[in-house]
Amino acid sequence: MNRMQTLRIELGERSYPIHIGSDLNAAELLAPYVTMKNVLLVTDSNVDRLYGEKVQAELGKNAASVTKFVFKAGEGSKNLATVENICRAAVRAGLDRSSVFAALGGGVCGDMTGLAAALYMRGTRYIQIPTTLLAMVDSSVGGKTGVDLPEGKNLVGAFFQPMLVLMEMNLLRTLPERELSNGFAEMVKTAVILDGELFETLERSAPELLRLSPGSPIAETVKRCCELKGQVVAKDERESNLRAILNYGHTFGHALEAVTGYTKFAHGEAVSIGMCMAADLAVSEGLMSGEEAQRQEALLREFHLPVDAGESVSPEALLNAMEHDKKSAGGKIKVVLADRIGHADVFSGIGREQIEEAVSGRL
Ligand code: ADP
Ligand code: ZN
């Protein structure tokens, strides 16, 4: 089946299309953006081995030249040194302001390539070809680019929108199961905060989705997530209040990642546990029914995601880390809570004791 769906992220003059499907004709879809242009294709060492040559060839059918830049796979490469190396490779490849960067990879690759494009000659265009589910449903929409510093994650970056995102579902077939689950955590998040119907679709199809079975609604659910995130970002491109609901499960999740030294949990796993903490808190605050919290937990389990930390992190340490999270303005802990499946809000008046009580059940 090669049905393609196209979604437009509406951001005025920065609007861009996302093409979603299987067996997409990449050369044809890329042609309007790369014809006669010099392209720097940025990818990581794992993805390069699987898809590097093929994508280089697809771009090369219409581009003037395609130079590949490969960095070592892993979050450890997500730093300014790699961005500098990308920019230097661009100079050597003869890229100018009218040239194009193409990111082929997961979130690490997209975040860094986007930042390099934002900086190179004060701004060059870029294309994203996400290869992880997490990058498809999360980092491809919103224009957040950036890198880590030794002092912390994502501390340097820019909002910079791509001009095209190409999502080929077949690329997910080589993704390790743990990485796939990671992406489903963000999908569950989007459903819980914005779309009860999407949540039901996920409930009905979780096993097929996880297996990427031919009849599974993977493309449809990816599209819906991008659409929903796109609507939020269109109303609030630079993260004031509305966009904050996208952080559901993240204030807890980021803190959990930080206190466990970024080694124990993948991002989606930490967010999964964070969503369970948020739901427990919502139940204890009388916002959400216990039954709905149960449904959320059951769905996360279906996607093979953890629902508690399973180790002795002290609630105190977690709360301290939450207070340090850059999203908690003025020392007050802001949490996003769902009052039902499909709707969420930001709450800033909840006491530290209540939060500590709720998280301790998952530690
Ligand atoms: P994200 O931030 O989107 O989770 P990363 O860029 O950290 O993604 O990638 C996660 C890991 O998966 C990396 O080791 C990367 O090389 C690998 N990877 C990415 N895409 C694929 C794919 N389609 N098939 C196999 N491995 C992949
Ligand atoms: Zn996330």
Coordinates of C-alpha atoms and ligand atoms in Angstrom, one line a residue:
M1 CA 0.0 0.0 0.0
N2 CA 1.5 3.4 -0.8
R3 CA -1.3 5.7 0.2
M4 CA 0.2 9.0 1.3
Q5 CA -1.3 11.5 3.6
T6 CA -0.1 15.1 3.7
L7 CA -0.5 17.4 6.7
R8 CA 0.4 21.1 6.7
I9 CA 1.8 22.7 9.9
E10 CA 0.4 26.2 9.7
L11 CA 2.9 28.8 10.9
G12 CA 2.4 31.6 8.4
E13 CA 5.4 32.0 6.2
R14 CA 7.1 29.2 8.1
S15 CA 4.4 26.7 7.3
Y16 CA 5.6 23.3 5.9
P17 CA 4.1 20.0 4.8
I18 CA 4.6 16.6 6.4
H19 CA 4.1 13.6 4.0
I20 CA 3.3 10.4 5.8
G21 CA 3.0 6.9 4.4
S22 CA 4.7 3.6 3.3
D23 CA 6.6 3.0 0.1
L24 CA 6.7 6.7 -0.5
N25 CA 8.4 7.9 -3.7
A26 CA 11.1 9.8 -1.9
A27 CA 12.9 11.2 -4.9
E28 CA 9.7 12.7 -6.3
L29 CA 8.7 14.2 -3.0
L30 CA 12.1 15.7 -2.3
A31 CA 12.6 17.0 -5.8
P32 CA 10.8 20.4 -5.3
Y33 CA 13.1 21.2 -2.4
V34 CA 16.5 20.0 -3.7
T35 CA 16.6 20.2 -7.5
M36 CA 19.8 21.8 -8.6
K37 CA 20.9 22.4 -5.0
N38 CA 23.8 21.3 -3.0
V39 CA 22.6 19.1 -0.1
L40 CA 24.4 18.0 3.1
L41 CA 22.8 14.8 4.3
V42 CA 23.4 14.4 8.0
T43 CA 22.9 11.0 9.7
D44 CA 24.2 8.9 12.5
S45 CA 26.4 5.8 12.2
N46 CA 23.6 3.3 12.8
V47 CA 21.1 4.8 10.4
D48 CA 23.9 5.4 7.8
R49 CA 24.6 1.7 7.7
L50 CA 20.9 0.9 7.1
Y51 CA 19.7 3.8 4.9
G52 CA 22.5 6.2 4.2
E53 CA 23.3 5.2 0.6
K54 CA 19.7 4.7 -0.4
V55 CA 18.6 8.2 0.7
Q56 CA 21.7 9.8 -0.7
A57 CA 20.8 8.2 -4.1
E58 CA 17.1 9.4 -3.8
L59 CA 18.3 12.9 -3.1
G60 CA 20.9 12.7 -5.8
K61 CA 18.3 12.0 -8.5
N62 CA 17.6 15.8 -8.6
A63 CA 20.1 17.6 -6.4
A64 CA 23.2 19.1 -7.9
S65 CA 25.3 17.3 -5.3
V66 CA 24.7 15.3 -2.1
T67 CA 27.4 15.1 0.5
K68 CA 27.0 12.8 3.5
F69 CA 28.0 13.7 7.0
V70 CA 28.0 10.8 9.5
F71 CA 28.3 11.3 13.3
K72 CA 28.6 8.6 15.9
A73 CA 25.2 7.4 17.0
G74 CA 24.0 8.4 20.5
E75 CA 23.1 11.3 22.7
G76 CA 26.8 11.7 23.5
S77 CA 27.2 13.3 20.0
K78 CA 24.6 15.9 20.6
N79 CA 26.9 18.8 21.4
L80 CA 28.2 22.0 19.8
A81 CA 31.3 20.3 18.6
T82 CA 29.3 18.1 16.3
V83 CA 27.3 21.1 15.1
E84 CA 30.6 22.8 14.3
N85 CA 31.7 19.7 12.4
I86 CA 28.4 19.7 10.4
C87 CA 28.9 23.4 9.5
R88 CA 32.5 22.8 8.5
A89 CA 31.4 19.8 6.3
A90 CA 28.8 22.1 4.7
V91 CA 31.5 24.7 3.8
R92 CA 33.7 22.0 2.3
A93 CA 30.7 20.6 0.3
G94 CA 30.1 24.1 -1.1
L95 CA 26.8 24.9 0.6
D96 CA 25.6 28.5 0.5
R97 CA 22.5 30.1 1.8
S98 CA 20.4 28.6 -0.9
S99 CA 21.6 25.1 -0.2
V100 CA 19.8 22.5 1.9
F101 CA 20.5 20.3 4.9
A102 CA 18.7 17.0 5.2
A103 CA 18.5 15.2 8.6
L104 CA 18.1 11.4 8.4
G105 CA 17.8 9.9 11.8
G106 CA 16.2 10.1 15.2
G107 CA 15.7 13.1 17.5
V108 CA 19.4 13.6 18.1
C109 CA 20.1 13.9 14.4
G110 CA 17.1 16.2 13.8
D111 CA 17.8 18.5 16.7
M112 CA 21.4 19.0 15.7
T113 CA 20.9 19.3 12.0
G114 CA 18.1 21.9 12.6
L115 CA 20.4 23.9 14.8
A116 CA 23.3 23.7 12.3
A117 CA 20.8 24.9 9.6
A118 CA 19.6 27.8 11.8
L119 CA 23.2 28.9 12.3
Y120 CA 24.9 28.2 9.0
M121 CA 25.2 31.5 7.1
R122 CA 22.6 32.9 9.5
G123 CA 20.0 30.5 8.3
T124 CA 19.7 27.8 5.6
R125 CA 16.7 25.6 4.8
Y126 CA 16.5 22.0 6.1
I127 CA 14.5 18.8 5.5
Q128 CA 13.7 16.1 8.1
I129 CA 13.5 12.4 7.4
P130 CA 12.8 11.0 10.8
T131 CA 13.7 7.4 11.4
T132 CA 12.4 6.8 14.9
L133 CA 8.8 6.9 16.0
L134 CA 9.8 9.4 18.7
A135 CA 11.2 11.8 16.2
M136 CA 8.1 11.4 14.0
V137 CA 5.5 12.2 16.6
D138 CA 7.5 14.5 18.7
S139 CA 10.6 16.3 17.3
S140 CA 9.4 16.7 13.8
V141 CA 6.7 19.2 14.8
G142 CA 7.4 22.3 16.8
G143 CA 10.7 23.5 15.4
K144 CA 12.7 22.9 18.5
T145 CA 16.4 22.4 17.7
G146 CA 19.3 22.2 20.0
V147 CA 22.2 20.4 21.7
D148 CA 23.3 19.5 25.2
L149 CA 26.0 21.1 27.3
P150 CA 28.1 19.3 29.9
E151 CA 25.9 21.2 32.4
G152 CA 22.6 19.9 31.1
K153 CA 20.4 18.7 28.3
N154 CA 19.1 20.9 25.5
L155 CA 20.5 24.1 27.0
V156 CA 21.5 25.6 23.7
G157 CA 19.1 25.8 20.8
A158 CA 16.7 27.7 18.5
F159 CA 13.2 27.5 17.2
F160 CA 13.7 26.8 13.5
Q161 CA 11.2 25.2 11.3
P162 CA 12.0 22.7 8.5
M163 CA 10.7 23.2 5.0
L164 CA 9.6 19.6 4.6
V165 CA 9.2 16.4 6.8
L166 CA 9.1 13.1 5.1
M167 CA 7.8 10.2 7.2
E168 CA 8.3 6.8 5.7
M169 CA 6.8 4.1 7.9
N170 CA 9.0 1.3 6.5
L171 CA 12.0 3.0 8.2
L172 CA 10.6 1.9 11.5
R173 CA 10.9 -1.8 10.8
T174 CA 14.6 -1.8 11.8
L175 CA 14.0 0.1 15.0
P176 CA 14.7 -1.8 18.2
E177 CA 11.5 -2.5 20.1
R178 CA 12.6 -0.4 23.0
E179 CA 12.9 2.6 20.7
L180 CA 9.5 1.9 19.2
S181 CA 7.9 1.8 22.7
N182 CA 9.6 5.1 23.4
G183 CA 7.7 6.7 20.6
F184 CA 4.4 5.2 21.7
A185 CA 4.8 6.9 25.1
E186 CA 4.6 10.3 23.4
M187 CA 1.6 9.1 21.4
V188 CA -0.2 8.1 24.5
K189 CA 0.7 11.4 26.0
T190 CA -0.8 13.3 23.0
A191 CA -4.0 11.2 23.2
V192 CA -4.4 11.7 27.0
I193 CA -4.0 15.5 26.8
L194 CA -5.9 16.2 23.5
D195 CA -7.8 13.4 22.0
G196 CA -9.9 10.7 23.6
E197 CA -10.7 9.1 20.3
L198 CA -7.1 8.7 19.4
F199 CA -6.7 7.1 22.9
E200 CA -9.4 4.5 22.0
T201 CA -7.7 3.8 18.7
L202 CA -4.5 3.1 20.5
E203 CA -6.3 0.9 23.0
R204 CA -7.9 -1.1 20.2
S205 CA -4.7 -1.5 18.1
A206 CA -1.7 -1.5 20.5
P207 CA -0.5 -5.1 19.7
E208 CA -0.6 -4.5 16.0
L209 CA 0.9 -1.1 16.3
L210 CA 3.8 -2.5 18.3
R211 CA 4.4 -5.2 15.7
L212 CA 3.9 -2.7 12.8
S213 CA 1.5 -5.2 11.3
P214 CA 0.5 -4.4 7.7
G215 CA -3.1 -3.5 8.7
S216 CA -2.1 -1.5 11.7
P217 CA -3.1 2.2 11.9
I218 CA 0.5 3.3 12.4
A219 CA 0.4 6.0 9.7
E220 CA -3.0 7.3 10.8
T221 CA -2.0 7.5 14.4
V222 CA 1.3 9.2 13.6
K223 CA -0.5 11.7 11.4
R224 CA -3.1 12.4 14.1
C225 CA -0.3 13.1 16.7
C226 CA 1.4 15.4 14.3
E227 CA -1.8 17.2 13.5
L228 CA -2.7 17.7 17.2
K229 CA 0.8 18.9 18.1
G230 CA 0.7 21.1 15.0
Q231 CA -2.5 22.8 16.2
V232 CA -1.0 23.5 19.6
V233 CA 2.2 24.8 18.1
A234 CA 0.4 26.9 15.6
K235 CA -1.4 28.7 18.4
D236 CA 1.7 29.0 20.6
E237 CA 4.9 28.6 18.6
R238 CA 7.2 29.8 21.4
E239 CA 5.8 28.0 24.4
S240 CA 3.8 30.3 26.6
N241 CA 0.9 28.6 28.2
L242 CA -1.0 26.4 25.7
R243 CA 2.1 24.6 24.5
A244 CA 3.0 23.7 28.1
I245 CA 0.4 21.0 28.1
L246 CA 2.6 19.1 25.8
N247 CA 4.8 18.6 28.8
Y248 CA 2.4 16.2 30.4
G249 CA 4.4 13.5 32.2
H250 CA 7.6 15.4 31.4
T251 CA 8.1 17.4 34.6
F252 CA 8.2 14.1 36.5
G253 CA 9.9 12.3 33.6
H254 CA 12.7 14.8 33.2
A255 CA 13.4 14.8 36.9
L256 CA 13.5 11.0 36.9
E257 CA 15.9 11.0 34.0
A258 CA 18.1 13.5 35.8
V259 CA 18.2 11.7 39.2
T260 CA 19.1 8.4 37.5
G261 CA 21.9 10.0 35.5
Y262 CA 20.2 9.6 32.1
T263 CA 21.3 6.0 32.0
K264 CA 18.4 3.9 33.4
F265 CA 15.5 5.2 31.5
A266 CA 15.0 6.2 27.8
H267 CA 13.1 9.4 27.4
G268 CA 9.8 7.8 26.6
E269 CA 10.1 5.4 29.5
A270 CA 10.6 8.2 32.0
V271 CA 7.7 10.0 30.5
S272 CA 5.6 6.9 30.8
I273 CA 6.3 6.7 34.6
G274 CA 5.8 10.5 34.8
M275 CA 2.3 10.2 33.3
C276 CA 1.5 7.5 35.9
M277 CA 2.6 9.9 38.6
A278 CA 0.6 12.7 37.0
A279 CA -2.5 10.5 36.9
D280 CA -2.1 9.5 40.5
L281 CA -1.8 13.1 41.5
A282 CA -4.9 14.0 39.4
V283 CA -6.8 11.2 41.1
S284 CA -5.8 12.3 44.6
E285 CA -6.7 15.9 43.7
G286 CA -10.1 14.8 42.6
L287 CA -9.6 15.8 39.0
M288 CA -9.5 12.4 37.3
S289 CA -11.3 9.2 38.0
G290 CA -9.4 6.2 39.2
E291 CA -10.8 4.2 36.3
E292 CA -9.3 6.6 33.7
A293 CA -6.0 6.5 35.5
Q294 CA -6.2 2.7 35.2
R295 CA -6.9 2.9 31.5
Q296 CA -3.9 5.1 30.9
E297 CA -1.7 2.7 32.9
A298 CA -3.0 -0.4 31.1
L299 CA -2.3 1.2 27.7
L300 CA 1.2 2.1 28.7
R301 CA 1.8 -1.5 29.7
E302 CA 0.4 -2.7 26.4
F303 CA 3.2 -0.7 24.7
H304 CA 5.7 -2.5 27.0
L305 CA 6.4 0.8 28.9
P306 CA 7.3 0.9 32.6
V307 CA 4.7 2.3 35.0
D308 CA 7.0 2.7 38.0
A309 CA 10.6 3.4 38.6
G310 CA 11.3 0.0 40.2
E311 CA 14.2 1.3 42.2
S312 CA 14.8 3.4 45.2
V313 CA 14.8 7.0 44.1
S314 CA 13.8 9.2 47.0
P315 CA 10.7 11.3 46.5
E316 CA 12.6 14.1 48.0
A317 CA 15.4 13.9 45.4
L318 CA 12.8 13.8 42.6
L319 CA 11.0 16.8 43.9
N320 CA 14.2 18.8 44.1
A321 CA 15.0 17.8 40.5
M322 CA 11.5 18.9 39.5
E323 CA 12.1 22.3 41.1
H324 CA 15.3 22.6 39.0
D325 CA 13.6 21.8 35.7
K326 CA 13.7 24.9 33.5
K327 CA 10.0 24.6 33.0
S328 CA 9.1 25.3 36.6
A329 CA 9.1 29.1 36.7
G330 CA 9.9 30.9 39.9
G331 CA 10.6 27.8 42.0
K332 CA 6.9 26.9 42.0
I333 CA 6.3 23.4 40.6
K334 CA 4.0 23.6 37.6
V335 CA 2.4 20.3 36.7
V336 CA 0.2 19.3 33.7
L337 CA -2.7 17.2 34.8
A338 CA -5.5 15.5 32.8
D339 CA -9.0 15.9 34.2
R340 CA -10.2 13.2 31.8
I341 CA -8.7 11.2 29.0
G342 CA -8.5 13.8 26.1
H343 CA -8.1 17.0 28.1
A344 CA -5.4 18.5 30.3
D345 CA -4.4 21.8 32.0
V346 CA -1.5 23.3 33.8
F347 CA -1.7 23.5 37.6
S348 CA 0.6 25.6 39.7
G349 CA -1.0 25.7 43.1
I350 CA -0.6 22.1 44.2
G351 CA 1.4 21.7 47.4
R352 CA 4.7 20.0 47.6
E353 CA 3.4 17.4 50.1
Q354 CA 0.7 16.3 47.7
I355 CA 3.1 15.9 44.8
E356 CA 5.6 14.0 47.0
E357 CA 2.8 11.7 48.1
A358 CA 1.8 11.0 44.6
V359 CA 5.3 10.3 43.2
S360 CA 6.2 8.0 46.1
G361 CA 3.7 5.4 44.9
R362 CA 5.8 5.0 41.7
L363 CA 9.3 4.9 43.1
Ligands
ADP1 P1 15.3 9.6 19.5 O1 15.8 10.8 20.2 O2 14.4 9.9 18.4 O3 14.8 8.5 20.4 P2 18.0 8.8 18.6 O4 18.5 9.7 17.6 O5 18.6 8.9 20.0 O6 16.5 8.9 18.7 O7 18.1 7.3 18.1 C1 17.9 6.2 18.9 C2 18.8 5.1 18.5 O8 18.1 4.4 17.4 C3 20.1 5.5 17.9 O9 21.0 4.5 18.3 C4 19.9 5.4 16.4 O10 21.1 5.2 15.7 C5 18.9 4.3 16.3 N1 18.1 4.4 15.1 C6 17.4 5.5 14.6 N2 16.6 5.2 13.6 C7 16.7 3.8 13.4 C8 16.1 2.9 12.5 N3 15.2 3.3 11.7 N4 16.5 1.6 12.6 C9 17.4 1.2 13.5 N5 18.0 2.0 14.4 C10 17.7 3.3 14.3
ZN2 ZN 9.1 14.1 25.2

